[in-house]
Structure formats: structure tokens, C-alpha cells
XYZ file of N, CA and C in Angstrom:
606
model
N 0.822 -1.193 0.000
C 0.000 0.000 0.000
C 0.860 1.248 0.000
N 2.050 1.463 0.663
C 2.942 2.369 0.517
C 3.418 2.507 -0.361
N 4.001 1.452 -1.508
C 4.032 1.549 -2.891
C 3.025 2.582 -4.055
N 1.536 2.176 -3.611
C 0.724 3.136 -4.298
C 0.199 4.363 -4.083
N 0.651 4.538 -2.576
C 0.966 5.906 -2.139
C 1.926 6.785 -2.752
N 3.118 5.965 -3.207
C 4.543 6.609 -3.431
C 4.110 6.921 -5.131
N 3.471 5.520 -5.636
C 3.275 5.790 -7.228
C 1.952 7.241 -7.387
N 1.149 7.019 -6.602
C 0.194 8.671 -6.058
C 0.626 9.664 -6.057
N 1.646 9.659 -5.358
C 2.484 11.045 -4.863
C 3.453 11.695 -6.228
N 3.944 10.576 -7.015
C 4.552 11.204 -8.020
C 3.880 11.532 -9.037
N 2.316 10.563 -9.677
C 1.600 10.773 -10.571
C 1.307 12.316 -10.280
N 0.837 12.726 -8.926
C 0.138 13.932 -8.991
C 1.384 14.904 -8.969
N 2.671 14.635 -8.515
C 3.459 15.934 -8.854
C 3.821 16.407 -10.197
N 3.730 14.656 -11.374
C 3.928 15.287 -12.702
C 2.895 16.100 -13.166
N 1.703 16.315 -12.695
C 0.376 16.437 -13.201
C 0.803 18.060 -12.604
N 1.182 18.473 -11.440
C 1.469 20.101 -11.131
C 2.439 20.193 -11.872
N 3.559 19.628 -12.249
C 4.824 20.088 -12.770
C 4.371 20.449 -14.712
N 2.773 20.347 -14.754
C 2.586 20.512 -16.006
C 2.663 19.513 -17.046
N 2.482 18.125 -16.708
C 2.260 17.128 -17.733
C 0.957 17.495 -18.176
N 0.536 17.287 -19.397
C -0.576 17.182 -19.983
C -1.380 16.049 -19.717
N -2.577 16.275 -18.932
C -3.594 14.662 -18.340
C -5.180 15.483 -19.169
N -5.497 14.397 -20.373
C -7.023 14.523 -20.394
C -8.047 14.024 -19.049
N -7.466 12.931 -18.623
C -8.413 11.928 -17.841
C -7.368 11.415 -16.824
N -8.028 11.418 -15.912
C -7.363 9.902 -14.769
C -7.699 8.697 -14.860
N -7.451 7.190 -14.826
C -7.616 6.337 -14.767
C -6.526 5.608 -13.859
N -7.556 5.446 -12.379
C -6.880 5.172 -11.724
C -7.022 3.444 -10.753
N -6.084 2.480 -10.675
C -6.301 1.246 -10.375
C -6.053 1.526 -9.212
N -7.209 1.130 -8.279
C -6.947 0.684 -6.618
C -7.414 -0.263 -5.956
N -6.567 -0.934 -5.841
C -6.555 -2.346 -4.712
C -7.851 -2.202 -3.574
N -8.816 -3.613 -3.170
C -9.523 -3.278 -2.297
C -9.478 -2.323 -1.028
N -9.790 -1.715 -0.430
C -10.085 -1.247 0.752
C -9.459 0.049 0.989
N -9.168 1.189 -0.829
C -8.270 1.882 -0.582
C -9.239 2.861 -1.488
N -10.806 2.788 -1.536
C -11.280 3.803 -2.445
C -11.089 5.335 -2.247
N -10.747 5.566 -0.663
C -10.709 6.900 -0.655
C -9.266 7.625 -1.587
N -8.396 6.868 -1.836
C -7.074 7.288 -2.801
C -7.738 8.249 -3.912
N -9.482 7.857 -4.560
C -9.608 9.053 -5.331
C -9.463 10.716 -5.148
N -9.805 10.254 -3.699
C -10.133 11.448 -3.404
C -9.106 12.832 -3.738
N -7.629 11.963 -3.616
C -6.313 12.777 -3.383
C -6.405 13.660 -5.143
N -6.782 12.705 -5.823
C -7.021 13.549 -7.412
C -8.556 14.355 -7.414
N -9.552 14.184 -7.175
C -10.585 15.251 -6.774
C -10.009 16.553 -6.223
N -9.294 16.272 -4.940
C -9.283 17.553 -4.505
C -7.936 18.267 -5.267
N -7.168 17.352 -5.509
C -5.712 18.448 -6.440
C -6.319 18.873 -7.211
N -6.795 17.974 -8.265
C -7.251 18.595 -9.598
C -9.071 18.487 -10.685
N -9.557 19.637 -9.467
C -10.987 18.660 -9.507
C -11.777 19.098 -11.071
N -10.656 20.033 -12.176
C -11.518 19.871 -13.495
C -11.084 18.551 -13.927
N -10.125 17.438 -13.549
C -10.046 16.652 -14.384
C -10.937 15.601 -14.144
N -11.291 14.411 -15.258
C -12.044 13.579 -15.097
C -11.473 11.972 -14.568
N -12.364 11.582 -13.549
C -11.488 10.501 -12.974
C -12.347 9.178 -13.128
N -11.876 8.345 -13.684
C -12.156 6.357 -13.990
C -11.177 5.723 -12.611
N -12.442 4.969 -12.087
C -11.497 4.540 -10.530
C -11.772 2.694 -11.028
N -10.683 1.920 -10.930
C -11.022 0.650 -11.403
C -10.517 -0.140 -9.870
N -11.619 -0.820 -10.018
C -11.382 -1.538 -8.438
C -11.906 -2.960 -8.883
N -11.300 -3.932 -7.724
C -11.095 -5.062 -7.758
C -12.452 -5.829 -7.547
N -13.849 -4.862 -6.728
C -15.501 -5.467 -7.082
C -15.896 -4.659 -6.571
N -17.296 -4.499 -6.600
C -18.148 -3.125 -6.373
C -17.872 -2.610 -5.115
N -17.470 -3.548 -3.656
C -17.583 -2.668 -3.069
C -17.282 -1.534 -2.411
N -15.829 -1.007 -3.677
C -15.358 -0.016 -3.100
C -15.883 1.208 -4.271
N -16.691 1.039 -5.341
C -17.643 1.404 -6.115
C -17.554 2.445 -5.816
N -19.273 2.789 -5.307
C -20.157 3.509 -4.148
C -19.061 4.674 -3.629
N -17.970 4.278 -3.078
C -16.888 4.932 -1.900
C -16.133 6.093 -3.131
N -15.725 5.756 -4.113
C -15.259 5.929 -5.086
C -15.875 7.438 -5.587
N -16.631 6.673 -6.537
C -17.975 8.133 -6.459
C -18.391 9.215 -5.733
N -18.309 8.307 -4.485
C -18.870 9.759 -2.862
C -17.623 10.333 -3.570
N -16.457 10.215 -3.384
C -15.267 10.522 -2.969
C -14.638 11.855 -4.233
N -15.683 11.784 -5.351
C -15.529 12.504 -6.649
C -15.386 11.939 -7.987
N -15.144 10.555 -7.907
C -14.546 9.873 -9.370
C -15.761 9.884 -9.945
N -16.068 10.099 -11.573
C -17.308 10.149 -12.540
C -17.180 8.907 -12.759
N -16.591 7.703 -12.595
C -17.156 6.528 -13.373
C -16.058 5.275 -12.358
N -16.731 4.299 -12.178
C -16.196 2.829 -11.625
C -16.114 1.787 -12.540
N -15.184 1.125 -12.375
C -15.313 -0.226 -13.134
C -14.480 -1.372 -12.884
N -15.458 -2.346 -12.412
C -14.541 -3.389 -11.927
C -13.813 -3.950 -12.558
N -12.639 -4.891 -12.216
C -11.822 -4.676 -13.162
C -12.148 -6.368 -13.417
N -13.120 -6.679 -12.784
C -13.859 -8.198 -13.651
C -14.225 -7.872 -14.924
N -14.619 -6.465 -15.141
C -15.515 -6.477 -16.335
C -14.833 -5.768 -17.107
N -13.530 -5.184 -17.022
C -12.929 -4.311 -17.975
C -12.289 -5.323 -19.402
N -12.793 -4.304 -20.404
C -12.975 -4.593 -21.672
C -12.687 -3.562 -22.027
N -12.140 -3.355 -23.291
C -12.138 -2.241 -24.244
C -13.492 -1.595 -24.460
N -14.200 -2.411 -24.613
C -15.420 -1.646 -24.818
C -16.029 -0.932 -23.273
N -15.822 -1.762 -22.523
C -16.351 -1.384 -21.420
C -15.618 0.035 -20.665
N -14.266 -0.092 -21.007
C -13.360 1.188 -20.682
C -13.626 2.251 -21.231
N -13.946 2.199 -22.728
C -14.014 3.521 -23.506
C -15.551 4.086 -23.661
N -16.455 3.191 -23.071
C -17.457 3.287 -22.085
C -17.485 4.289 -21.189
N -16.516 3.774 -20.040
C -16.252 4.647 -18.617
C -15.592 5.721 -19.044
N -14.656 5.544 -19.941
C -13.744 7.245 -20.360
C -14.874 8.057 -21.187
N -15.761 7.500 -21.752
C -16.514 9.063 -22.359
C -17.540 9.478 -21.388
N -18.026 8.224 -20.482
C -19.211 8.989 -19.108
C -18.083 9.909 -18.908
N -16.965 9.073 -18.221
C -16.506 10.155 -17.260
C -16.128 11.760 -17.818
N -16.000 11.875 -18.707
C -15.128 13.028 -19.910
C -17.248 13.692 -20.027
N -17.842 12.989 -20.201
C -19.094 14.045 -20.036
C -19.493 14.666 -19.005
N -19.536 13.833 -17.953
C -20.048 13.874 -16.736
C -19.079 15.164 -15.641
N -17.561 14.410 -16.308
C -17.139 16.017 -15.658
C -17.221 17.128 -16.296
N -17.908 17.345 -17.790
C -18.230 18.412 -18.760
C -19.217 18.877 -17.973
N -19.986 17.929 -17.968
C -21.311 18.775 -17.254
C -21.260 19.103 -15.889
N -20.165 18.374 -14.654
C -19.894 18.896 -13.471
C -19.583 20.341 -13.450
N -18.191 20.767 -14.511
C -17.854 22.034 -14.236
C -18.588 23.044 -15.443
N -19.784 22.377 -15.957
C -21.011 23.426 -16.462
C -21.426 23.825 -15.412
N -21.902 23.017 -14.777
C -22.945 23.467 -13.763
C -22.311 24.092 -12.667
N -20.824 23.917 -12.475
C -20.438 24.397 -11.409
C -19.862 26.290 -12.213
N -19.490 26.356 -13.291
C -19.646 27.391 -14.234
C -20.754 28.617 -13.622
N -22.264 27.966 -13.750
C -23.257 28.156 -14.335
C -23.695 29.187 -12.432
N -23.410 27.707 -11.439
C -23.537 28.269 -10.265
C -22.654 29.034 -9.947
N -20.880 29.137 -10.161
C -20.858 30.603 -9.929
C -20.915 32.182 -10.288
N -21.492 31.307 -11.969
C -21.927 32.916 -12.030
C -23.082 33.256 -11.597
N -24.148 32.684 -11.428
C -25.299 32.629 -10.804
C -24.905 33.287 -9.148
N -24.017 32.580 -9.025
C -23.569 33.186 -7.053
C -23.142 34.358 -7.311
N -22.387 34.791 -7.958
C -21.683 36.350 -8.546
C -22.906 37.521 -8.550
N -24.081 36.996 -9.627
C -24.995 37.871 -9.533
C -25.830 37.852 -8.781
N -25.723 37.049 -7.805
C -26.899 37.411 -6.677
C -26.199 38.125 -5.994
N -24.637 38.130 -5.563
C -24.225 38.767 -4.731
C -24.120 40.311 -5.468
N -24.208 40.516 -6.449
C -23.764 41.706 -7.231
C -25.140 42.515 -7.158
N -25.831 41.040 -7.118
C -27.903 41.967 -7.049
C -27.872 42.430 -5.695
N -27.576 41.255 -5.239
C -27.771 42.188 -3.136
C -27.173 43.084 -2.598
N -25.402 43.233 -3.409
C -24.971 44.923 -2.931
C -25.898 45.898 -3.759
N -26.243 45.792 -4.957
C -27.086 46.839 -5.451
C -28.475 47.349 -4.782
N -29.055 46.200 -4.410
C -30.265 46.490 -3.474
C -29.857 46.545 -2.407
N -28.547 46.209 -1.974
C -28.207 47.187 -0.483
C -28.059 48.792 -0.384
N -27.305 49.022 -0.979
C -27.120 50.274 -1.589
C -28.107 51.091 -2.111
N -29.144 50.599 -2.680
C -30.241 51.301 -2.982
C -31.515 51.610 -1.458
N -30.929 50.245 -1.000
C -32.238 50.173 0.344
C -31.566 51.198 0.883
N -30.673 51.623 1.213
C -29.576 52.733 2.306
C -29.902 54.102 1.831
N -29.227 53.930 0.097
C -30.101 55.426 -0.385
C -31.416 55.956 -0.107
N -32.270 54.938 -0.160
C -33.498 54.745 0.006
C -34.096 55.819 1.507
N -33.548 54.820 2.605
C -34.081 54.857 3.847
C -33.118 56.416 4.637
N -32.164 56.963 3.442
C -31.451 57.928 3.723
C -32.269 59.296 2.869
N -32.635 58.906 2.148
C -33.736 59.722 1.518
C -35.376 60.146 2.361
N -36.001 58.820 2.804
C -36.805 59.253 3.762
C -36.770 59.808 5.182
N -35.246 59.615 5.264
C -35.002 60.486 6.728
C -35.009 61.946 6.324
N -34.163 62.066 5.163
C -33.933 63.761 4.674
C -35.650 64.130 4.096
N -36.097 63.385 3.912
C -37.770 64.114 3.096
C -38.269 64.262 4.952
N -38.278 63.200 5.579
C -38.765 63.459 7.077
C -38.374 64.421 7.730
N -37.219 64.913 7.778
C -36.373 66.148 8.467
C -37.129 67.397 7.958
N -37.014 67.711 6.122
C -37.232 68.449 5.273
C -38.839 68.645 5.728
N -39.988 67.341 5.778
C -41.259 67.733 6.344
C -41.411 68.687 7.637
N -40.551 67.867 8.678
C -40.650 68.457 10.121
C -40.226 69.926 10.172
N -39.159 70.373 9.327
C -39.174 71.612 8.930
C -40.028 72.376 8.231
N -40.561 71.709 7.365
C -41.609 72.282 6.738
C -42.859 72.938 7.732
N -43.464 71.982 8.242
C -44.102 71.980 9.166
C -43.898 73.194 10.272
N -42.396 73.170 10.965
C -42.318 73.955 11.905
C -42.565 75.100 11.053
N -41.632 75.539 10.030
C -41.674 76.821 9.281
C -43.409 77.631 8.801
N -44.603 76.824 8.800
C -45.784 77.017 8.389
C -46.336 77.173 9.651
N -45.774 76.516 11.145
C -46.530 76.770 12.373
C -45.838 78.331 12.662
N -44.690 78.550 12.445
C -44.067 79.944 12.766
C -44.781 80.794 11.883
N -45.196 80.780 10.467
C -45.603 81.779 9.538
C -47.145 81.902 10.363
N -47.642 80.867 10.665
C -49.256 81.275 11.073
C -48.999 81.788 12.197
N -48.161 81.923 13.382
C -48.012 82.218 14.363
C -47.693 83.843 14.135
N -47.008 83.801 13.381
C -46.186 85.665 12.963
C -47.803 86.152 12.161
N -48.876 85.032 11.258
C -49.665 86.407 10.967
C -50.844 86.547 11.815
N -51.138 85.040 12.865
C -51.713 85.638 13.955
C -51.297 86.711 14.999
N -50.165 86.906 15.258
C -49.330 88.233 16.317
C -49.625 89.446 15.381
N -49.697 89.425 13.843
C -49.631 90.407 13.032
C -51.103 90.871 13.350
N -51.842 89.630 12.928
C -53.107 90.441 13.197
C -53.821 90.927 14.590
N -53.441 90.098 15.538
C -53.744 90.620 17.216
C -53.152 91.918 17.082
N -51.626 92.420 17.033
C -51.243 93.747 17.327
C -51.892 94.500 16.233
N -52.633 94.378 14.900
C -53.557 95.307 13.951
C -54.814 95.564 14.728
N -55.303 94.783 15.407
C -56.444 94.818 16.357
C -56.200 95.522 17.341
N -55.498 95.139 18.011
C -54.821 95.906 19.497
C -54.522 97.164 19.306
N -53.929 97.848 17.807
C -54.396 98.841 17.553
C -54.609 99.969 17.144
N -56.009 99.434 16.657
C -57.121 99.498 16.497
C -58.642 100.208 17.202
N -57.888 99.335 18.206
C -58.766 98.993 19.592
C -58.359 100.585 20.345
N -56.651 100.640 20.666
C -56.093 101.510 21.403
C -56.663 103.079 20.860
N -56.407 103.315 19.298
C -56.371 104.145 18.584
C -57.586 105.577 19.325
N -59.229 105.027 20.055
C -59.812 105.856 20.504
C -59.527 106.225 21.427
N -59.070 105.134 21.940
C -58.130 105.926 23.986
C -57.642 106.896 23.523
N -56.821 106.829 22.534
C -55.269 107.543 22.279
C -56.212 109.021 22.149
N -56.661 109.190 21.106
C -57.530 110.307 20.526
C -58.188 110.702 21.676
N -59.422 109.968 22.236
C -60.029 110.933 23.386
C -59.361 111.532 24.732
N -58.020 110.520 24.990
C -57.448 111.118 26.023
C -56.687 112.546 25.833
N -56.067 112.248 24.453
C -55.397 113.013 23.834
C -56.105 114.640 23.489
N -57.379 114.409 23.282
C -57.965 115.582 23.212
C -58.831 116.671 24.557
N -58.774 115.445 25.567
C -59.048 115.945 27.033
C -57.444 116.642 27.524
N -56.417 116.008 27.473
C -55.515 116.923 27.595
C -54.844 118.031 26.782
N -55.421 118.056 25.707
C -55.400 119.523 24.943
C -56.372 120.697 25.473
N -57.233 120.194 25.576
C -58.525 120.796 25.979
C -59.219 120.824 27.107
N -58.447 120.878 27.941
C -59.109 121.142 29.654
C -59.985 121.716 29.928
N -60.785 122.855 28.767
C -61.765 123.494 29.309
C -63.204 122.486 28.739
N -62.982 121.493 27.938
C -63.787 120.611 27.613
C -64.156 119.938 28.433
N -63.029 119.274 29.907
C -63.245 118.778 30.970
C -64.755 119.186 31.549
N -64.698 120.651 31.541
C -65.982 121.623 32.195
C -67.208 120.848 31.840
N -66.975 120.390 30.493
C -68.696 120.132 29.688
C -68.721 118.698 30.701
N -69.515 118.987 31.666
C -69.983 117.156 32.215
C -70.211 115.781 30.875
N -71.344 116.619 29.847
C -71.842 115.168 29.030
C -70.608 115.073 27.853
N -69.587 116.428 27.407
C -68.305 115.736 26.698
C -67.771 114.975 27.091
N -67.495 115.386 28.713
C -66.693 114.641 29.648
C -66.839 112.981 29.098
N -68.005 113.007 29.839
C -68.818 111.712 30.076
C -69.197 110.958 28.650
N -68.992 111.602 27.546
C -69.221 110.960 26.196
C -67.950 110.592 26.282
N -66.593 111.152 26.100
C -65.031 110.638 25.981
C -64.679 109.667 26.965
N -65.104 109.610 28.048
C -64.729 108.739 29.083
C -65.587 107.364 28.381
N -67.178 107.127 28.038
C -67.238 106.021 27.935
C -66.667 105.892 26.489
N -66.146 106.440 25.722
C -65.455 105.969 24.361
C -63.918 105.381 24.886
N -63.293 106.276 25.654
C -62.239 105.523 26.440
C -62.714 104.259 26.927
N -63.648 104.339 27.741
C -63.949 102.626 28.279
C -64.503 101.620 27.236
N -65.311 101.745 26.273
C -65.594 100.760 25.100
C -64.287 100.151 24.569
N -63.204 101.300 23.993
C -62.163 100.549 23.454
C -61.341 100.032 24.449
N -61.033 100.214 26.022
C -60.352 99.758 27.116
C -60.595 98.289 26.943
N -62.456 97.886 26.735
C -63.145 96.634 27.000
C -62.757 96.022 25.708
N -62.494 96.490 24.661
C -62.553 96.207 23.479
C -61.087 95.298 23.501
N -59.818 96.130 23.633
C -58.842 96.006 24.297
C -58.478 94.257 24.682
N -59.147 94.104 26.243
C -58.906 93.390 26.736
C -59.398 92.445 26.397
N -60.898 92.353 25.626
C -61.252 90.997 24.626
C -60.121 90.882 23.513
N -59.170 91.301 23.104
C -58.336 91.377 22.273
C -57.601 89.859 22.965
N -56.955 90.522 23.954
C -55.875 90.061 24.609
C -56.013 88.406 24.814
N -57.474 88.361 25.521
C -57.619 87.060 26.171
C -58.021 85.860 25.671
């Protein structure tokens, strides 16, 4: 068994050192199916024929990566060139499909940074339209606020404007004081807009 370890070890270094291999075809003694494995994982575009001594290292063979078994009860020319074109399809179509899935994996990952990136723009956009509202908002509660004050102090006066005048003309005119019912007409025009006034306010 150390023998076909040693003949293993060199097959696969000519195979890195750049020998040209279409196919593997590889003979292993009972109870040693996992040996495919060592060519799966070095060189897993190539195609591998595992010939074993009866089926039941078959099965093991296959798990292990090899496209085709064949006992070597039944090996025939025909039966070999059999196993060399499964296997030569079968790994065609392994590294299709394995092709196929990573470009398939490429663009999902290429789709999910894009819709990451868009969800971010996205949810960075409704914060700035949300900000931009809440401003909005405040800016329309301040404008109604400035033309309600605008219009209370147009009222207020308004309101003041007869105080101003009747007081204003009792202290020009002191001898008007004399007339009791002027008096008493300016005083309640002072008090209407006083009342007027303070419904303003409240």
C-alpha cells in the first residue's frame, strides 16, 4: 500500500509540474477507495475512472468525486471507452454546472450589494424628506403664528387708537373737561375701546 501511495504522490506531482492529463484512470486495490479522493481535490476539473477489484469499493469511489467505476472483472475495451466518455461528459457537465452556479452566485451577490445600496439610499432619503417635512411643518406653524401676532397687534391697535384720541384731546382741551356730558361721552369711548382692548388680549 505504501508503494501506491509513493506511485500517487509522483503521478500527482507530474500532473502540477505541467504534464498534460485529459483523464485519470486510476487502479486501486480493495479497501483503498478513498485514494480518489487525493485527485478530486488536487485537480478537480479533471475527469477521474477509478477501477477496483468489485463493487464494493464502487459507491466509496464516487462519494469521494470519481465520474465513473469499473470493476476490473468487467474491464474490456469496450467497457473502458465506455467509462472514459461517461466520465469526460459527466465532468463536462460537473464544471457546467459548477460554471453556471458561480456565475449565478456572482450575480446574486452583485444583485444584493445593489439592493443594499439602494435600500440605504433609500431609507437615507426618507429620513432627509422626514427632516425636510418636520421643517416644513415647523416653518408654516411659525408663519401662522407671525400672521396671527400680526393680526392681534392690527387689532390691538385698532382697539387703542380711541383711547389715544379721546385722552389726547381731554388733555389739549381742559376746558372741555368743564362740559360734564363731553366729559362723560369721551370717558365712555375711552372705556368701550379699554373693554374692546382686553377681549383682544384674552
Amino acid at each position: 500500500m505504501s508503494g501506491l501511495s509513493a506511485c500517487l504522490d509522483e503521478a500527482l506531482a507530474k500532473i502540477r509540474e505541467g504534464l498534460e492529463v485529459d483523464l485519470v484512470l486510476l487502479s486501486l486495490p480493495p479497501g483503498m477507495p478513498g485514494e480518489a479522493a487525493r485527485f478530486t481535490e488536487a485537480f478537480p476539473h479533471l475527469p477521474l475512472v477509478v477501477l477496483g477489484a468489485g463493487e464494493e469499493g464502487g459507491e466509496e469511489a464516487l462519494r469521494r468525486g470519481a465520474q465513473d467505476f469499473l470493476p476490473k472483472s468487467e474491464l474490456t475495451g469496450k467497457t473502458l471507452a465506455r467509462a472514459i466518455g461517461f466520465a469526460v461528459e459527466r465532468k463536462r457537465g460537473e464544471l457546467a454546472l459548477r460554471s453556471v452556479r458561480d456565475e449565478l452566485e456572482k450575480q446574486v451577490s452583485e444583485r444584493t450589494r445593489v439592493l443594499t445600496e439602494a435600500n440605504a439610499s433609500l431609507l437615507q432619503a426618507l429620513d432627509e424628506a422626514g427632516a425636510a417635512q418636520a421643517r416644513q411643518i415647523q416653518q408654516e406653524r411659525l408663519n401662522a403664528m407671525e400672521r396671527m401676532a400680526s393680526g392681534i397687534a392690527h387689532d390691538f391697535n385698532n382697539a387703542l387708537s380711541p383711547i389715544l384720541a379721546h385722552s389726547e384731546w381731554l388733555l389739549r382741551k381742559p376746558e372741555e373737561r368743564a362740559d360734564g356730558e363731553k366729559l362723560k361721552k369721551a370717558l365712555c369711548k375711552i372705556h368701550e375701546s379699554a373693554e374692546h382692548c382686553a377681549e383682544i388680549v384674552m
